[in-house]
Coordinates of C-alpha atoms and ligand atoms in Angstrom, one line a residue:
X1 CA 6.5 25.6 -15.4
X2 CA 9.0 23.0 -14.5
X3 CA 13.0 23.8 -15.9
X4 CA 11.0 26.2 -18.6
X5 CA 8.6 22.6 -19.3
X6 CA 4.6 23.3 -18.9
X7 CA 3.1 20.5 -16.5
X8 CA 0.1 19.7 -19.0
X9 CA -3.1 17.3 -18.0
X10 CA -2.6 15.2 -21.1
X11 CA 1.3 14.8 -20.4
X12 CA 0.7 13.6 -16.3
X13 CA -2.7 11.6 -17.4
X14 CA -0.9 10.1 -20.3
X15 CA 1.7 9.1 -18.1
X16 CA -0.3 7.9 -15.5
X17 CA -2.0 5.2 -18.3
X18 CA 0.9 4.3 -20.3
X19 CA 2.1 3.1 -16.1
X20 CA -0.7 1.4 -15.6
X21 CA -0.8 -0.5 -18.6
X22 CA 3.0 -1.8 -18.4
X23 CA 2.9 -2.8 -14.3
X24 CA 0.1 -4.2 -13.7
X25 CA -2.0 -7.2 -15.6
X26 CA -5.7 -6.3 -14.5
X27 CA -7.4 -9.1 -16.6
X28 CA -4.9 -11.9 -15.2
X29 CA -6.7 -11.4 -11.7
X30 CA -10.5 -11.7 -12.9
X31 CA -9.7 -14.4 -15.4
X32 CA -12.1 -17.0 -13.5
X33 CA -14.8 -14.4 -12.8
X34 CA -18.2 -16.5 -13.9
X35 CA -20.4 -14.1 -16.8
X36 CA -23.3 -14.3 -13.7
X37 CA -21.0 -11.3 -11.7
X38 CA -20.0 -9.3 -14.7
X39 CA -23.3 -9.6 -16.1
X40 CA -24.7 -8.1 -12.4
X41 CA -22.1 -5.7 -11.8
X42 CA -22.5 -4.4 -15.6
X43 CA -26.4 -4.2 -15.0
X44 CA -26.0 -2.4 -11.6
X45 CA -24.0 -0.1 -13.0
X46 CA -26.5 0.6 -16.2
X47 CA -29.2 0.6 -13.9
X48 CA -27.7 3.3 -11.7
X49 CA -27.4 5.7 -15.4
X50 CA -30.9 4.8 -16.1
X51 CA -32.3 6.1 -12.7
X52 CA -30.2 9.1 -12.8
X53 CA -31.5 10.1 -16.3
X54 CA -35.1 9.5 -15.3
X55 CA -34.5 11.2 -12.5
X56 CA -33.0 14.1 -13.8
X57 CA -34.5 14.3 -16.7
X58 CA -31.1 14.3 -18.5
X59 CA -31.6 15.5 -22.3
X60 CA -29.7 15.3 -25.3
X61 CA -27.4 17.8 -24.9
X62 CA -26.4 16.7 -22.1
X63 CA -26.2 13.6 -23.3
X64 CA -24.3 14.1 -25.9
X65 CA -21.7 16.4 -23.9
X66 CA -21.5 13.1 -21.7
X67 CA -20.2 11.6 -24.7
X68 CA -17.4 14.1 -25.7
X69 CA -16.1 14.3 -22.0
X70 CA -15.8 10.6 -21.9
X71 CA -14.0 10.8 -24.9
X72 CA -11.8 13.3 -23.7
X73 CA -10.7 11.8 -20.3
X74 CA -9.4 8.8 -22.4
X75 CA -7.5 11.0 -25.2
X76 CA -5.8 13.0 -22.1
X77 CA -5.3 9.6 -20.6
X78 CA -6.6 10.6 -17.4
X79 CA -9.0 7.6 -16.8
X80 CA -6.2 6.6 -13.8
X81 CA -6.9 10.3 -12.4
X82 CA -10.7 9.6 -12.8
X83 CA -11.5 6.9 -11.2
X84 CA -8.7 7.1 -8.3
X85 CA -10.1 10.3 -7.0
X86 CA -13.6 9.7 -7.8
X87 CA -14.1 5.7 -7.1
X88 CA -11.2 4.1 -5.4
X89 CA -12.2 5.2 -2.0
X90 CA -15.1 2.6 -1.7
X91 CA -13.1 0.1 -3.4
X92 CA -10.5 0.7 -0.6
X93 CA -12.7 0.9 2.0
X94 CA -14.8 -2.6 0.9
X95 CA -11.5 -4.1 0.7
X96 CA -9.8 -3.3 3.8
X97 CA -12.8 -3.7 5.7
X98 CA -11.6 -6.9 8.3
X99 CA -8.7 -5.3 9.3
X100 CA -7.2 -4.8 12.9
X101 CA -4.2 -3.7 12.0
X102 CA -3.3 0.1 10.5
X103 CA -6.0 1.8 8.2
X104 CA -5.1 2.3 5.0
X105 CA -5.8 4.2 2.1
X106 CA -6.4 4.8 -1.6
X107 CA -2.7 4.0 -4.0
X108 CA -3.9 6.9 -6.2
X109 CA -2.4 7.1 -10.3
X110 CA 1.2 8.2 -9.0
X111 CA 2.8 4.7 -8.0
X112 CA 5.9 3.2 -9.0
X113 CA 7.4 0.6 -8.6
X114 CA 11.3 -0.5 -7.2
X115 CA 12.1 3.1 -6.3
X116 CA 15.7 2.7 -5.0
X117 CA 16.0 1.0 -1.3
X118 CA 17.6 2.8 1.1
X119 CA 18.0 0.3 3.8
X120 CA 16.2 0.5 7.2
X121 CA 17.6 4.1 7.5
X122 CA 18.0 6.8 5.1
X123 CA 17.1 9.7 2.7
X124 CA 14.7 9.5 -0.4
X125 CA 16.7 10.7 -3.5
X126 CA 16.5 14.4 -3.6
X127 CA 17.5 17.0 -5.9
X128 CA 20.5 19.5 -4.4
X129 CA 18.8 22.4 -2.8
X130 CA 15.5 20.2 -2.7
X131 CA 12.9 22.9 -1.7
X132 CA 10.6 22.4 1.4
X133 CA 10.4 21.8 4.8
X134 CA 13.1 18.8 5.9
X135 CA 11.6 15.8 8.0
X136 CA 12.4 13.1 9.8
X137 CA 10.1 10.1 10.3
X138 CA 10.9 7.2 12.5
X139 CA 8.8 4.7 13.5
X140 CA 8.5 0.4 13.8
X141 CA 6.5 -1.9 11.4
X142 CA 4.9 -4.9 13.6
X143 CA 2.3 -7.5 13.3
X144 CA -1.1 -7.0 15.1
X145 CA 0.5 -9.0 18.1
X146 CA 2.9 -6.3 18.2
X147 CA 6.0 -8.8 17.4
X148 CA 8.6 -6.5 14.8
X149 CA 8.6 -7.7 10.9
X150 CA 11.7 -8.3 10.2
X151 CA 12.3 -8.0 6.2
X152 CA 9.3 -5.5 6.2
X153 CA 9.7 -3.1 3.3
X154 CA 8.3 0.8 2.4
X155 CA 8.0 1.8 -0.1
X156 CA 7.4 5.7 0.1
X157 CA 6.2 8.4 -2.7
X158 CA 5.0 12.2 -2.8
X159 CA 5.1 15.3 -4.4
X160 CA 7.9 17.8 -4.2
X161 CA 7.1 21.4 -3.1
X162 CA 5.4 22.9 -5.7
X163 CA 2.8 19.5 -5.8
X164 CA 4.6 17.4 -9.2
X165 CA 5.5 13.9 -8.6
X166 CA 8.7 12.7 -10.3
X167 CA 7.8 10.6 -13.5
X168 CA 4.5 12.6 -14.2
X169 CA 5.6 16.2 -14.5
X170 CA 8.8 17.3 -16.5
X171 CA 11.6 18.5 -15.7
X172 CA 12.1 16.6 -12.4
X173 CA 14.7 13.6 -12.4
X174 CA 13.3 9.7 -12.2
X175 CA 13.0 8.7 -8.5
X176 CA 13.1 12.2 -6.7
X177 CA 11.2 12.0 -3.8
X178 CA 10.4 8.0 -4.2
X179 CA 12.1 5.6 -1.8
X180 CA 12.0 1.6 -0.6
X181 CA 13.2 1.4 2.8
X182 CA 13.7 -2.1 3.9
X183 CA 14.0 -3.1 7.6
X184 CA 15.8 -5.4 10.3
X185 CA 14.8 -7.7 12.9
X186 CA 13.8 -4.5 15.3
X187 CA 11.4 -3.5 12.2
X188 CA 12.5 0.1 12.9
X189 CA 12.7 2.8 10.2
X190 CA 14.1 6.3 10.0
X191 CA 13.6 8.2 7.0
X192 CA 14.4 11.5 5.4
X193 CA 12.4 13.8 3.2
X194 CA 10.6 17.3 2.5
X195 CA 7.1 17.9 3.4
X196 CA 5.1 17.9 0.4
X197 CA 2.8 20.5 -0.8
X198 CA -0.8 20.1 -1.7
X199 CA -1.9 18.9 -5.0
X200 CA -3.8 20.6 -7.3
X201 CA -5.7 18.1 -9.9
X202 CA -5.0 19.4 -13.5
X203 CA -7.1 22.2 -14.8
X204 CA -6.8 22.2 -18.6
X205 CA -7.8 18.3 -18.6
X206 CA -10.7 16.2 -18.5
X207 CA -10.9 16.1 -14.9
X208 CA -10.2 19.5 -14.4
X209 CA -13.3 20.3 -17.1
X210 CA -15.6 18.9 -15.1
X211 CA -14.3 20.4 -11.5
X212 CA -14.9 23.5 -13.3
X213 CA -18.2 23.1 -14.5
X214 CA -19.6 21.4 -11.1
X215 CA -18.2 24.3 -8.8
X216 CA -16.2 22.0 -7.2
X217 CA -12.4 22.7 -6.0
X218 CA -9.5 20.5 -7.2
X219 CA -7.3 19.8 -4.0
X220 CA -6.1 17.0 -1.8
X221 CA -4.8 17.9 1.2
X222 CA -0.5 17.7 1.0
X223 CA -0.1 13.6 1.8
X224 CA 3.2 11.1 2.0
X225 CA 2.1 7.7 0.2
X226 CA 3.5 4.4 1.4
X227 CA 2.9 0.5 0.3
X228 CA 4.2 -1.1 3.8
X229 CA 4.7 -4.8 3.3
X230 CA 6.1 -8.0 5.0
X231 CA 6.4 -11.7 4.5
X232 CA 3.2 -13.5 5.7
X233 CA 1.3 -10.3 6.0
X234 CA -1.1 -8.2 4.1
X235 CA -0.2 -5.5 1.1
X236 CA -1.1 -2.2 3.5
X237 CA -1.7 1.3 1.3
X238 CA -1.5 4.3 3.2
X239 CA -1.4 7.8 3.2
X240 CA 0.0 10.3 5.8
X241 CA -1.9 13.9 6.3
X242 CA -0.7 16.8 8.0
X243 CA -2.8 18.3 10.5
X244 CA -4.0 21.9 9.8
X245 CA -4.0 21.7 5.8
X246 CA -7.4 23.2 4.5
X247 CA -8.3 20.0 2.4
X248 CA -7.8 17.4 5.2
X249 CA -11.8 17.9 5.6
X250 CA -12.9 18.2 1.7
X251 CA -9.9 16.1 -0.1
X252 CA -11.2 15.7 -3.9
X253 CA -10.5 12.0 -3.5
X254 CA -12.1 11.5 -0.1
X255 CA -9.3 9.9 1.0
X256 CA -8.4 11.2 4.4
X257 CA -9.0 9.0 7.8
X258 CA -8.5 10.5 11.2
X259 CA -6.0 8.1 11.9
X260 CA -3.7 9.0 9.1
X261 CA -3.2 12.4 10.0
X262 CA 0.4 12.5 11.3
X263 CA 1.3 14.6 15.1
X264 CA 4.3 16.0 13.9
X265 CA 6.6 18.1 16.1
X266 CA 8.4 21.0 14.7
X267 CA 12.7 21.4 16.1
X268 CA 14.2 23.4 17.1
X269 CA 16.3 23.6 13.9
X270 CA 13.1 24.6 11.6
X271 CA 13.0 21.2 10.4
X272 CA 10.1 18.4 11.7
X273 CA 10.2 15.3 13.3
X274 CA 7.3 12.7 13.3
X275 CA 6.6 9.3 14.7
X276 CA 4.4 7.0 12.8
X277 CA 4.5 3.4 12.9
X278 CA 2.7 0.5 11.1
X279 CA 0.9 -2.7 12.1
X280 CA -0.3 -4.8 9.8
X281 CA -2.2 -7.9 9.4
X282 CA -1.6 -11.2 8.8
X283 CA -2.4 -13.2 6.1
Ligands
MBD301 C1 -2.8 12.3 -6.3 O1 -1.6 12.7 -5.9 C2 -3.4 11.3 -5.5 O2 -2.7 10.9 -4.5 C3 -4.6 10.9 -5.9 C4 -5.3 9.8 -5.1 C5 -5.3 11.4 -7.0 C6 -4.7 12.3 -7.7 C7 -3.5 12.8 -7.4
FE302 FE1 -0.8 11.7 -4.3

C-alpha cells in the first residue's frame, strides 16, 4: 500500500504501455525493413514454437492455457514488463556489441523522459523525509580517448525504498527519484539520492502468473538506471548494482554485468559515497 493506494500489476503494466505507446514511434524506425527480414525473423520465431511443441509434446491444454496467458499479459498491459525482463537482454547485448567504451545495460519498462535537470551538480527530487540510505555519486563522463564531454547529459531513474518507481505506482508524486543532470566542460557530475531497494516483479499479474507457476523467483537485484549521452557520441543505457544484494547473481531480467556493480564506500555519517564514471563511444 502506497498513501492507503494498492500497487496493482494491471495499474504499473498499464502504465508502463500507455508510456510506451505515447514516447516512442516503433514502426517510424523499421519503416524501410524489406518483407525478406520480417518474413525470416517471423519464420524463426514460428519455427522455434514448432520445435518446442514437438519437442515437448505440448497438448491442448496447454495450448490453450498459452492462449489465455497471452491474452492476459496484454489486458494487464504488461507486454513492456514481458519482454524487458525476459528478452531485452540479447537485444542489448547484440546491440552494444562493438563497444570500447562503458557496458551498458537493458532501459527496462520504467523510463521517462525530461525528468527535471539538475545541472552538473545536485539532488534528484525527493519527497521530505525520503526513506533510505542517502548517497553521493560523483564521477566524469569522457570519450574513449579519455577527453571530458562537455554538454554530456544523465539522465538517472530508480525505485524508492520500498521498490515503486514514481509514475508506475500510486501515491508517489511525478518525478521522485528521476533526475537529468547536465554537465560542463570538466564533464564532472555529483549527484544526490537514496539507495534503492530491490524490486519485486508484480505477483497478481500476468508476469507474476507465470513466475508462479515455473518456480521461479520475481527479483532484480536493487539497481540506479541512467541514459548517459553526449553530442557526437553513442546513446549509453546503464544500470548500477550494489555489491552483496542476493539477486546480483540470478536477476529475473539477466541484466547484471560485473562491471556495473558499483564499490561504494560507506561514511562516516551513515550515508555512502560512490565513484562511478562513464566513457562512451563515439559515433
Ligand atoms: C524493473 O525495474 C526493471 O528495471 C526491469 C528491467 C524490469 C522490470 C522492472
Ligand atoms: Fe528498474
Amino acid at each position: 500500500h502506497l498513501n492507503g493506494e494498492v500497487a496493482t500489476a494491471a495499474a504499473s503494466g498499464n502504465a508502463a504501455t500507455e508510456r510506451f505507446a505515447t514516447d516512442k514511434s516503433p514502426y517510424a524506425a523499421v519503416q524501410d525493413t524489406p518483407p525478406e527480414r520480417v518474413d525470416l525473423l517471423a519464420r524463426s520465431v514460428l519455427e522455434a514454437v514448432y520445435d518446442t511443441i514437438r519437442k515437448h509434446q505440448v497438448t491442448y491444454d496447454e495450448y490453450n492455457a498459452l492462449k489465455a496467458w497471452l491474452i492476459q499479459v496484454g489486458k494487464d498491459g504488461e507486454w513492456p514488463l514481458f519482454l524487458d525482463v525476459w528478452v531485452e537482454h540479447v537485444v542489448e547485448e547484440v546491440a552494444t556489441d562493438h563497444r570500447e567504451g562503458s557496458k551498458g545495460t537493458i532501459e527496462g519498462p520504467y523510463y521517462v523522459p525530461d525528468a527535471p535537470d539538475q545541472g552538473a551538480k545536485g539532488s534528484v527530487p525527493m519527497r521530505d523525509g525520503e526513506q533510505g540510505t542517502a548517497l553521493t555519486w560523483v564521477g566524469t563522463v569522457t570519450s574513449t580517448d579519455g577527453t571530458p564531454l562537455d554538454g554530456a547529459k544523465i539522465e538517472l531513474w530508480h525505485a524508492d525504498n520500498d521498490g515503486f518507481y514514481s509514475h508506475f505506482a500510486p501515491g508517489i508524486p511525478d518525478w521522485n527519484l528521476r533526475g537529468s543532470f547536465t554537465l560542463g566542460a570538466d564533464g564532472a557530475f555529483e549527484i544526490h539520492t537514496i539507495q534503492p531497494a530491490p524490486y519485486q516483479i508484480p505477483t497478481d499479474g500476468a508476469c507474476g502468473k507465470l513466475i508462479a507457476a515455473a518456480g521461479w523467483h520475481a527479483w532484480r537485484p536493487a539497481h540506479l538506471h541512467v541514459k548517459v549521452s553526449a553530442p557526437g557520441h553513442e546513446l549509453l543505457t546503464a544500470q548500477l548494482y550494489f555489491p552483496g544484494d542476493e539477486h546480483n547473481d540470478d536477476d529475473i531480467a539477466s541484466a547484471v554485468k560485473p562491471e556495473l556493480v558499483l564499490a561504494p564506500g560507506p561514511q562516516a555519517d551513515g550515508t555512502v559515497r560512490v565513484d562511478y564514471g562513464f566513457v562512451l563511444d563515439p559515433v
